[in-house]
Tab-separated table of C-alpha atoms in Angstrom:
chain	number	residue	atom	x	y	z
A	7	UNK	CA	-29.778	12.455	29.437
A	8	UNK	CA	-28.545	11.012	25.923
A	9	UNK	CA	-27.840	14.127	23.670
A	10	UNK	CA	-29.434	13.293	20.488
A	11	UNK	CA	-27.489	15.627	18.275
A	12	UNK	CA	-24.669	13.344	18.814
A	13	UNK	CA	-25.253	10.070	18.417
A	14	UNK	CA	-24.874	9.511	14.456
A	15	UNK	CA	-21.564	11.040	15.367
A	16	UNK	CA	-19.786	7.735	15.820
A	17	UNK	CA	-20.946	6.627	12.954
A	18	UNK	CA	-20.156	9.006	11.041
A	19	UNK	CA	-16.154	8.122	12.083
A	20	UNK	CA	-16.420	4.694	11.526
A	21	UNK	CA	-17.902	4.970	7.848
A	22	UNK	CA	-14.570	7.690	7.640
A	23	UNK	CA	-12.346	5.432	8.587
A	24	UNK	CA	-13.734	2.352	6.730
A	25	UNK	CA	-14.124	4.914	3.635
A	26	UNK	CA	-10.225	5.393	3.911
A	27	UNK	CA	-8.657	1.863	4.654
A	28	UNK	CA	-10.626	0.785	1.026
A	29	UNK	CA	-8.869	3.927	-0.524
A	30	UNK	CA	-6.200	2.719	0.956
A	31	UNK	CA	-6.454	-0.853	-0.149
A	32	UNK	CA	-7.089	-0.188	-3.505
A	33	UNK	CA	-4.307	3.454	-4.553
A	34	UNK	CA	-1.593	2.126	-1.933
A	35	UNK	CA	-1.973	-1.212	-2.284
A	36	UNK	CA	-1.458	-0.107	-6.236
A	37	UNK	CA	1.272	1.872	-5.612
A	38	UNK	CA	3.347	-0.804	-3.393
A	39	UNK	CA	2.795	-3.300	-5.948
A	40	UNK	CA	3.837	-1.115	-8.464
A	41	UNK	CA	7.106	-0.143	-6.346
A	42	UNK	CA	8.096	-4.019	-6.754
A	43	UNK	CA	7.406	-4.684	-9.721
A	44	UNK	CA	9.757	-2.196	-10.896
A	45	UNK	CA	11.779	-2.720	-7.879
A	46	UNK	CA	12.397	-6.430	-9.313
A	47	UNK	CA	12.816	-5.113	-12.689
A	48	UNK	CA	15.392	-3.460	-12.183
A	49	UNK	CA	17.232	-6.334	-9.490
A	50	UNK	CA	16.835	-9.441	-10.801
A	51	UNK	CA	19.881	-11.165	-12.344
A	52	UNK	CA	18.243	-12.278	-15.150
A	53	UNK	CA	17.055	-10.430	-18.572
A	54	UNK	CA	15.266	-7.962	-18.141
A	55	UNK	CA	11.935	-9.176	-19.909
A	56	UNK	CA	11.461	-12.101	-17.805
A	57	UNK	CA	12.661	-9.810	-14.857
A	58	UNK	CA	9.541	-7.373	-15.708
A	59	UNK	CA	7.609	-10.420	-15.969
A	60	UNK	CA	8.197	-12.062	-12.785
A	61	UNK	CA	7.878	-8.459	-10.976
A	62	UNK	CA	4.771	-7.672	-12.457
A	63	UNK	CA	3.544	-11.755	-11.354
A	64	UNK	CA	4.807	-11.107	-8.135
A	65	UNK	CA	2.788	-7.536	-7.751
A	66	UNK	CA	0.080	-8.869	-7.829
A	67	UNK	CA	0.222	-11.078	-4.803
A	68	UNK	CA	1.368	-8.141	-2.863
A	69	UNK	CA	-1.186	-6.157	-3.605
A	70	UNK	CA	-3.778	-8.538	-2.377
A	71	UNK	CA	-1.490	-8.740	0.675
A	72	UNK	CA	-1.209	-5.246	1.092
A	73	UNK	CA	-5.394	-4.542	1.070
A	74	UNK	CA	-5.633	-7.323	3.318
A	75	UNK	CA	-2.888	-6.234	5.780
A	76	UNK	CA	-4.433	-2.744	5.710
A	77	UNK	CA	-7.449	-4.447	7.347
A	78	UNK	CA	-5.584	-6.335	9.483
A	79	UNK	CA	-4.376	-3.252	11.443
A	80	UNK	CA	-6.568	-2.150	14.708
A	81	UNK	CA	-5.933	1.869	13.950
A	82	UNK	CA	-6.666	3.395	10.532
A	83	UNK	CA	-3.381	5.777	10.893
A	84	UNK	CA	-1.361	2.207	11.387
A	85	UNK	CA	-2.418	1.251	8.236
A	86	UNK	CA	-1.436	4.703	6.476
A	87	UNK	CA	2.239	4.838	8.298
A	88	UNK	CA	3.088	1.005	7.278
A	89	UNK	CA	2.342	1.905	3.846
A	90	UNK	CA	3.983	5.004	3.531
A	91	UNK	CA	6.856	3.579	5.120
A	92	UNK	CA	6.808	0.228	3.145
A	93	UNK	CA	6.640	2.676	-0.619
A	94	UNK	CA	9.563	5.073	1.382
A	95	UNK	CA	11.756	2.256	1.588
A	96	UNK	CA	11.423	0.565	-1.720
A	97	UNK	CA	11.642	3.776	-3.572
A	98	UNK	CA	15.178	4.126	-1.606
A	99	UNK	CA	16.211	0.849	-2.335
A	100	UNK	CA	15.234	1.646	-6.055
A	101	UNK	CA	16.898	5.382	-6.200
A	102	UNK	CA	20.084	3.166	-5.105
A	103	UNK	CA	20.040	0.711	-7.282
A	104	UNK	CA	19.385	3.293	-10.094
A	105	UNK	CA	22.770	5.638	-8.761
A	106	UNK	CA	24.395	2.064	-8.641
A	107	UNK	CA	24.134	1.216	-12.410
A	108	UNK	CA	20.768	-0.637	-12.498
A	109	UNK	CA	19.522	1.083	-15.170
């Protein structure tokens, strides 16, 4: 016998995790594309207007690649951990650029 209490349960995990990889998509997606555009501010051999410039061109195609890549992923989590990971190691590379004399 099928328990009816519990069959909008599924559901109710799949609209979660849908509900999170577009929250995803849109804030981390943000913030990655954010990391290198400033991450390419600061790197680029070149002045630093055009330098913002470019980063800030360049952000935007990894943001679109970022929302689409969280999609691409089979587990929501997957998704979360690559971009936490991807914004830990660009703010590194940026905190050592900064102690290096970017800046």
């Amino acid at each position: 016998m099928i328990d009816t209490k519990m069959t909008g349960f599924p559901d109710v995990i799949q609209a979660f995790a849908i509900t999170s990889r577009v929250i995803l998509a849109v804030f981390g997606g943000y913030a990655v594309a954010a990391m290198i555009a400033v991450l390419l501010s600061v790197a680029l051999p070149m002045p630093r207007v055009d330098a913002t410039l470019f980063g800030m061109l360049i952000s935007f195609i990894v943001w679109a690649a970022g929302a689409t890549a969280v999609f691409l992923v089979r587990r929501t989590a997957v998704a979360w951990v690559m971009t936490l990971l991807f914004l830990a190691v660009l703010g590194i590379a940026f905190y050592l650029l900064q102690a290096g004399g970017g800046i």
